[in-house]
PDB file of C-alpha atoms in Angstrom:
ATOM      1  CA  UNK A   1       0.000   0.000   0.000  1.00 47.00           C
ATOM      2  CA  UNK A   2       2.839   2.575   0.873  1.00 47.00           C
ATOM      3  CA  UNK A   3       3.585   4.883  -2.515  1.00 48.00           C
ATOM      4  CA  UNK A   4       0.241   5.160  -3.410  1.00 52.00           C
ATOM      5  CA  UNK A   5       0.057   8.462  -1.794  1.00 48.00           C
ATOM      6  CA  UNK A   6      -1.725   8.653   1.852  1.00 55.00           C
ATOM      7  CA  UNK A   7       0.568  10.131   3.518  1.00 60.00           C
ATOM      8  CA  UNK A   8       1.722  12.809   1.152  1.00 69.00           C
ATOM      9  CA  UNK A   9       3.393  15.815   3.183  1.00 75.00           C
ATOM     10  CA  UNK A  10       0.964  18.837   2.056  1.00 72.00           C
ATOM     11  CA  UNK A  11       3.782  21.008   3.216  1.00 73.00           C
ATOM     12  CA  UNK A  12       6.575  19.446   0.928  1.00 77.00           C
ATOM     13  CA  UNK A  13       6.524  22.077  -1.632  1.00 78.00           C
ATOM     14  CA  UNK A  14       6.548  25.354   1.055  1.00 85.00           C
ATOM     15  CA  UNK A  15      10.352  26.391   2.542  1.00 87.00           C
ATOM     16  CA  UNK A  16       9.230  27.705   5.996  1.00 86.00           C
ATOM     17  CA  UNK A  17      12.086  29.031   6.761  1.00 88.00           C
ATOM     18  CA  UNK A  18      12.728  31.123   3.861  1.00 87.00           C
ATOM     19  CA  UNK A  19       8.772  32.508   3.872  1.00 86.00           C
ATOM     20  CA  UNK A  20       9.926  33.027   7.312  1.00 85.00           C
ATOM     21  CA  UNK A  21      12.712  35.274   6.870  1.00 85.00           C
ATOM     22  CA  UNK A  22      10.885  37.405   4.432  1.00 82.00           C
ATOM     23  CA  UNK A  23       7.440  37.858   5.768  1.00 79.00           C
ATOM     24  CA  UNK A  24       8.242  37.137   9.592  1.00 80.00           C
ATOM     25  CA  UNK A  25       4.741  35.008   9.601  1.00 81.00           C
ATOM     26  CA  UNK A  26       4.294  32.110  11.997  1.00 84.00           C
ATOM     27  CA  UNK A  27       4.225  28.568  10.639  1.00 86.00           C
ATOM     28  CA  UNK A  28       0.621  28.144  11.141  1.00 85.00           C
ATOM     29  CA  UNK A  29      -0.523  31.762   9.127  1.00 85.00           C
ATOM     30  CA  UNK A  30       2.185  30.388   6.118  1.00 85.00           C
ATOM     31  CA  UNK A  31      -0.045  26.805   6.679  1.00 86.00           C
ATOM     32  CA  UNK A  32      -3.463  28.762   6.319  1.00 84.00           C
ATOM     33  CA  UNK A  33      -2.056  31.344   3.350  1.00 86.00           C
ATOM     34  CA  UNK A  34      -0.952  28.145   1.517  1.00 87.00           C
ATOM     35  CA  UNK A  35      -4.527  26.583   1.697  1.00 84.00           C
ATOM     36  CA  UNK A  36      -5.620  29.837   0.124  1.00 82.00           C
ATOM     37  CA  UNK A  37      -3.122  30.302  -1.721  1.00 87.00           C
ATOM     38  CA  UNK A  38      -4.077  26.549  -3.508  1.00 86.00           C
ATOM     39  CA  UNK A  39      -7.955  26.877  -3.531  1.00 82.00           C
ATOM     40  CA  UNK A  40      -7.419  29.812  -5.456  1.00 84.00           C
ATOM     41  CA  UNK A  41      -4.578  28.186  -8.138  1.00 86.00           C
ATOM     42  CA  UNK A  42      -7.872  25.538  -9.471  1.00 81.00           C
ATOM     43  CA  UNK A  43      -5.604  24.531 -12.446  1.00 85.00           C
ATOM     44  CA  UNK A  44      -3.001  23.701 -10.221  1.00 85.00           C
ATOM     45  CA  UNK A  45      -0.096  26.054 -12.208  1.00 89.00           C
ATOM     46  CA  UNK A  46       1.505  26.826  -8.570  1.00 89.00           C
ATOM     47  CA  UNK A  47       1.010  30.549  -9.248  1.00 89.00           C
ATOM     48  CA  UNK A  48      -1.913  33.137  -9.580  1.00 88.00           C
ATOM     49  CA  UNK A  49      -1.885  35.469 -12.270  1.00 87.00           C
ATOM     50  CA  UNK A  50      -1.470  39.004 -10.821  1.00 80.00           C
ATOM     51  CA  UNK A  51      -4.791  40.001 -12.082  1.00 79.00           C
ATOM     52  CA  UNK A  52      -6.613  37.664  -9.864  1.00 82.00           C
ATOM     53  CA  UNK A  53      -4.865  38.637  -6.863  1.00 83.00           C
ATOM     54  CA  UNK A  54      -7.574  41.309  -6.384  1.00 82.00           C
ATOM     55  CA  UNK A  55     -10.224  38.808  -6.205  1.00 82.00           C
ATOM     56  CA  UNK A  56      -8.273  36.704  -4.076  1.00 80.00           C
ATOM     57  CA  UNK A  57      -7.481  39.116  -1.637  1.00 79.00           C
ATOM     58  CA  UNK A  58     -10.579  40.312  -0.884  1.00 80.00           C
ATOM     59  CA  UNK A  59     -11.720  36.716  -0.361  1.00 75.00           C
ATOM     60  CA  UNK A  60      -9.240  36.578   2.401  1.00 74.00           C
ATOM     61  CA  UNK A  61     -10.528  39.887   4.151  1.00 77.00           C
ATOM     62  CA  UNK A  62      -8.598  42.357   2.339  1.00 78.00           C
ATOM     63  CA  UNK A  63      -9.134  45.869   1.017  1.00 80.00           C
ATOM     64  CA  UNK A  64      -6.091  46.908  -0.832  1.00 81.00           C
ATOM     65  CA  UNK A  65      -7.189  50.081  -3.120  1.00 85.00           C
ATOM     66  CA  UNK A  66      -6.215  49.251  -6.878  1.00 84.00           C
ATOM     67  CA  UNK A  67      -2.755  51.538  -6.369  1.00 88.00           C
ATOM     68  CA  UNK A  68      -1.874  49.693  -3.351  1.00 85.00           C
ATOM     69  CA  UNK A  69      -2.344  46.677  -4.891  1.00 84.00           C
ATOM     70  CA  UNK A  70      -0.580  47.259  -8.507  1.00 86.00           C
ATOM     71  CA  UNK A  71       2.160  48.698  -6.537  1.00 87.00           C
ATOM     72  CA  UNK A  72       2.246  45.780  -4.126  1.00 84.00           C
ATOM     73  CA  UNK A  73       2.230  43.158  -7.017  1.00 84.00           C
ATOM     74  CA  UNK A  74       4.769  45.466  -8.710  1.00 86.00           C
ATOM     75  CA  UNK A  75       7.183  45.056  -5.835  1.00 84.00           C
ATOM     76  CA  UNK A  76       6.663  41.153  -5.222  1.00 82.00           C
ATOM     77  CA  UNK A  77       6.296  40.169  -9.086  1.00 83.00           C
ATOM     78  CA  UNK A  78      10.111  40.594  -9.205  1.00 75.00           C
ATOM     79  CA  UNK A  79      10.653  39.370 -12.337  1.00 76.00           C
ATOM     80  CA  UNK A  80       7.033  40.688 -13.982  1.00 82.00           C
ATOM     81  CA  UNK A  81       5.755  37.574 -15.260  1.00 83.00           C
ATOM     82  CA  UNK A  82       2.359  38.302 -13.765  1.00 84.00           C
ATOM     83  CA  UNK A  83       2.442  35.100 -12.287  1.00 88.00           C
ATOM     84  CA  UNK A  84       2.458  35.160  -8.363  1.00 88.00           C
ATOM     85  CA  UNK A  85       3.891  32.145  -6.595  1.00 88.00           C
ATOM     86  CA  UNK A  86       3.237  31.050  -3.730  1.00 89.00           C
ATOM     87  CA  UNK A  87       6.559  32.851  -2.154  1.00 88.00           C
ATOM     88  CA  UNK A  88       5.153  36.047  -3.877  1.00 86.00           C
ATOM     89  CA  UNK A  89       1.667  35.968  -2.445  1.00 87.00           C
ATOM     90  CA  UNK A  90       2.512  34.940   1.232  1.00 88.00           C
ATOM     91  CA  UNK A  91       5.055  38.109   1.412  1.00 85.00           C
ATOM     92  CA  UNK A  92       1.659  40.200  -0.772  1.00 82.00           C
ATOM     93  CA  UNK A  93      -0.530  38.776   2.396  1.00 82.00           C
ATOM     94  CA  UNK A  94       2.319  39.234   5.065  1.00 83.00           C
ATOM     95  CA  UNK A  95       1.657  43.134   4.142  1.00 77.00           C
ATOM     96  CA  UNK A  96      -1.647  43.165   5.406  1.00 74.00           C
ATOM     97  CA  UNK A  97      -0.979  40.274   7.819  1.00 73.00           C
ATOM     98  CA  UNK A  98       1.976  42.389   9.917  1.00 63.00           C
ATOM     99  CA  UNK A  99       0.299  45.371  11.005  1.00 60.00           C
ATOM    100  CA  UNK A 100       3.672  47.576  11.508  1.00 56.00           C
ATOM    101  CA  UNK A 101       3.468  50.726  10.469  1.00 57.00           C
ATOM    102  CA  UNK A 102       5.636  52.611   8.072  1.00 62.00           C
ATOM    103  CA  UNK A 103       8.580  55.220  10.228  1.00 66.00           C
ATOM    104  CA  UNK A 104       6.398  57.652   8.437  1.00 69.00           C
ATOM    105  CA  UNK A 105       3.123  56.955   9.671  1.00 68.00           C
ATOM    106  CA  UNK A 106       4.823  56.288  13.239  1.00 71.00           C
ATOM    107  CA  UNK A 107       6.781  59.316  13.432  1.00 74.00           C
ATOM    108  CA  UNK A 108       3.268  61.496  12.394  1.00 75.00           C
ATOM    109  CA  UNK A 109       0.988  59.825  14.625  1.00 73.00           C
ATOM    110  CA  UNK A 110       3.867  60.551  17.699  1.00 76.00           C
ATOM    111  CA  UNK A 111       3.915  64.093  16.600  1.00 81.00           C
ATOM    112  CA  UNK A 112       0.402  64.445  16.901  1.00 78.00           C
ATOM    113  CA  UNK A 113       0.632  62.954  20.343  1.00 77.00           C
ATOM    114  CA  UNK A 114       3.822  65.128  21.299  1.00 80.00           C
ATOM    115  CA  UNK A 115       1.524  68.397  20.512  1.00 81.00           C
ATOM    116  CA  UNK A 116      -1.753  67.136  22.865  1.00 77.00           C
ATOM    117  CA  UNK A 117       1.155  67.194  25.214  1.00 78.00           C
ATOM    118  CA  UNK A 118       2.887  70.329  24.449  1.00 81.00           C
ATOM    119  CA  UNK A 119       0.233  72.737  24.903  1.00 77.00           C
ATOM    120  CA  UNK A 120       2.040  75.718  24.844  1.00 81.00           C
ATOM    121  CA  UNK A 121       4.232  74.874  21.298  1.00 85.00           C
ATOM    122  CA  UNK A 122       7.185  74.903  23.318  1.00 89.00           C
ATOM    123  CA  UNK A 123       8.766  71.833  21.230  1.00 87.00           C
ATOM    124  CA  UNK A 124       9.378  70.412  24.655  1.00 88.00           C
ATOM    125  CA  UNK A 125       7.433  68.958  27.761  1.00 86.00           C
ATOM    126  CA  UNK A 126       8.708  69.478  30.920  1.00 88.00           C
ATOM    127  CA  UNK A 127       8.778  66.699  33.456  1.00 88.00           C
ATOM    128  CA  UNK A 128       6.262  68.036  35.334  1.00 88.00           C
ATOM    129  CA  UNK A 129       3.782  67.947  33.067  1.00 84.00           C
ATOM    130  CA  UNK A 130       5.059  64.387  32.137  1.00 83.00           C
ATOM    131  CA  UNK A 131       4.819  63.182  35.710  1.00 86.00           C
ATOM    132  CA  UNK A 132       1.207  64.599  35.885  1.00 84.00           C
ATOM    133  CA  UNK A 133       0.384  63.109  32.493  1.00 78.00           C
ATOM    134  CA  UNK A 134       2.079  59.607  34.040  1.00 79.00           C
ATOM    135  CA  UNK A 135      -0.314  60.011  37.148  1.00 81.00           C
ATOM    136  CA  UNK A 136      -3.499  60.270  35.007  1.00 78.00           C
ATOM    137  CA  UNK A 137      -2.727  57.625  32.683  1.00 73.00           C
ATOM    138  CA  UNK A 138      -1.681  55.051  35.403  1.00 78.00           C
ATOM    139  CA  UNK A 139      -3.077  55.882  39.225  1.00 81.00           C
ATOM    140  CA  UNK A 140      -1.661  53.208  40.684  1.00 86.00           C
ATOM    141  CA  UNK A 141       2.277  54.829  40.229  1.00 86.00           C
ATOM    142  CA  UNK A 142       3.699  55.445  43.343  1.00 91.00           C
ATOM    143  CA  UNK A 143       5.939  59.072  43.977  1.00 90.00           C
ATOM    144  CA  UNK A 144       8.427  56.254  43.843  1.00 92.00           C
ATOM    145  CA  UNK A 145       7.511  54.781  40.476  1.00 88.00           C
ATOM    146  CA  UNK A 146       7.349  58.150  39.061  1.00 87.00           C
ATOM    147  CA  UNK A 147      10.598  59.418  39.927  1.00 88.00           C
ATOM    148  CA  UNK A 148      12.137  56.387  38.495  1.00 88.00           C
ATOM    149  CA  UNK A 149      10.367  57.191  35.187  1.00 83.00           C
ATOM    150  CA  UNK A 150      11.068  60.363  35.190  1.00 85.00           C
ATOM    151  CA  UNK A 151      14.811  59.947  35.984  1.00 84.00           C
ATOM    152  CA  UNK A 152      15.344  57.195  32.797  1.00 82.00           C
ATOM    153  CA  UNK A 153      13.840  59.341  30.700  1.00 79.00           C
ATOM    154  CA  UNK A 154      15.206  62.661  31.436  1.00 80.00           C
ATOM    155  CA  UNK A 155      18.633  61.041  30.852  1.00 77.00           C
ATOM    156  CA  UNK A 156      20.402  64.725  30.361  1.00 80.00           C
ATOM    157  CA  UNK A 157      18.628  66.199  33.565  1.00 86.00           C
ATOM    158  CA  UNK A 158      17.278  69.061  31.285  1.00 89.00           C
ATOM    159  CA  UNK A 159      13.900  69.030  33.016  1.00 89.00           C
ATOM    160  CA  UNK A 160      12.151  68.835  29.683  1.00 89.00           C
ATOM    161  CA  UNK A 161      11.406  66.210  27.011  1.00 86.00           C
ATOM    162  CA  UNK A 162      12.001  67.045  23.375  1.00 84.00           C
ATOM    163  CA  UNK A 163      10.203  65.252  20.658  1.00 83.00           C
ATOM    164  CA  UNK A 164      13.199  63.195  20.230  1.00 83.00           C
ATOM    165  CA  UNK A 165      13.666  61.876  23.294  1.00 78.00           C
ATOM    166  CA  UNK A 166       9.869  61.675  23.250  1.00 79.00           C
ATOM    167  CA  UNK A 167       9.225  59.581  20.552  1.00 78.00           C
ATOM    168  CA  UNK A 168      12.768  57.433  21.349  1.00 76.00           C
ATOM    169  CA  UNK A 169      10.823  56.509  24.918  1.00 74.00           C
ATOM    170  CA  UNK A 170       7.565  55.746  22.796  1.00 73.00           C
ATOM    171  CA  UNK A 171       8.987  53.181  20.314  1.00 68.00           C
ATOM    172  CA  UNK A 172      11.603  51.392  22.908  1.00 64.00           C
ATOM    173  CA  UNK A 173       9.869  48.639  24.611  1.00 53.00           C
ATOM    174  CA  UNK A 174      10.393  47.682  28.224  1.00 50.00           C
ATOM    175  CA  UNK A 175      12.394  44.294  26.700  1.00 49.00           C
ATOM    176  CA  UNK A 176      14.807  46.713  24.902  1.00 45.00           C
ATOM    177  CA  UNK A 177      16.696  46.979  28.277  1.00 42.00           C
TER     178      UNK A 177
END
């Protein structure tokens, strides 16, 4: 009985760890984009012409706008055949997939933030006002807690926070010590 095909791998064909290294998907999403990825190829060509990648996105739950799409394909159809492999799509999908935003979009959405805190368009908050915002946000800080902050972040002892140093203590996460 063996060879005639039950126990086919249905992972054989898919390098995890290279998907891996360029969309920074789990195993398991790479597993379900593959199932998509071959109920959508019916004739079984291991590719999807770039044309139905509209279709087949929105299937999945996505709403690329037709420039964000042409340019996605544009960048992942490296060598413009119009055909998408599977390697293609899962990086297309790891797009919407991995929700981090661009610097860009970070750095504007921080500035917006930094002025709600710098009510008087200084270009600075002073750590008074931080501690009080710190207080608000989280009740439960002791003086303690709050001088600790404050000292780690006002690393220069200036007293006030520029938008550097602001958005430097936004986007460092407590594992980056």
């Amino acid at each position: 009985m063996a060879g005639h095909g039950q126990h086919v791998d249905p992972w054989a064909e898919v390098d995890f760890d290279e998907i891996q290294d360029q969309t920074c998907l789990e195993v398991d999403d790479i597993k379900v984009l593959f199932n998509c990825f071959q109920l959508f190829d019916s004739k079984h060509q291991d590719y999807l012409l770039a044309d139905d990648i509209d279709e087949v996105m929105r299937a999945m739950g996505f709403r690329p706008t037709a420039t964000e799409l042409a340019a996605l394909i544009e960048e992942i159809d490296e060598d413009g055949s119009g055909a998408i492999e599977f390697g293609e799509f899962a990086q297309l999908c790891a797009k919407f997939l991995v929700e981090d935003p661009d610097p860009g979009t970070m750095q504007a959405e921080l500035k917006q933030a930094f002025r709600v805190f710098d009510k008087a368009g200084t270009g600075f908050i002073t750590m008074v006002q931080f501690r009080e915002i710190l207080a608000e946000v989280d009740p439960n800080l002791s003086e303690v807690d709050l001088d600790g902050i404050i000292a780690e972040i006002d690393e220069d002892g200036s007293g006030t926070m520029d938008f550097d140093e602001f958005c430097e203590m936004m986007m460092s996460s407590p594992d980056d010590e």
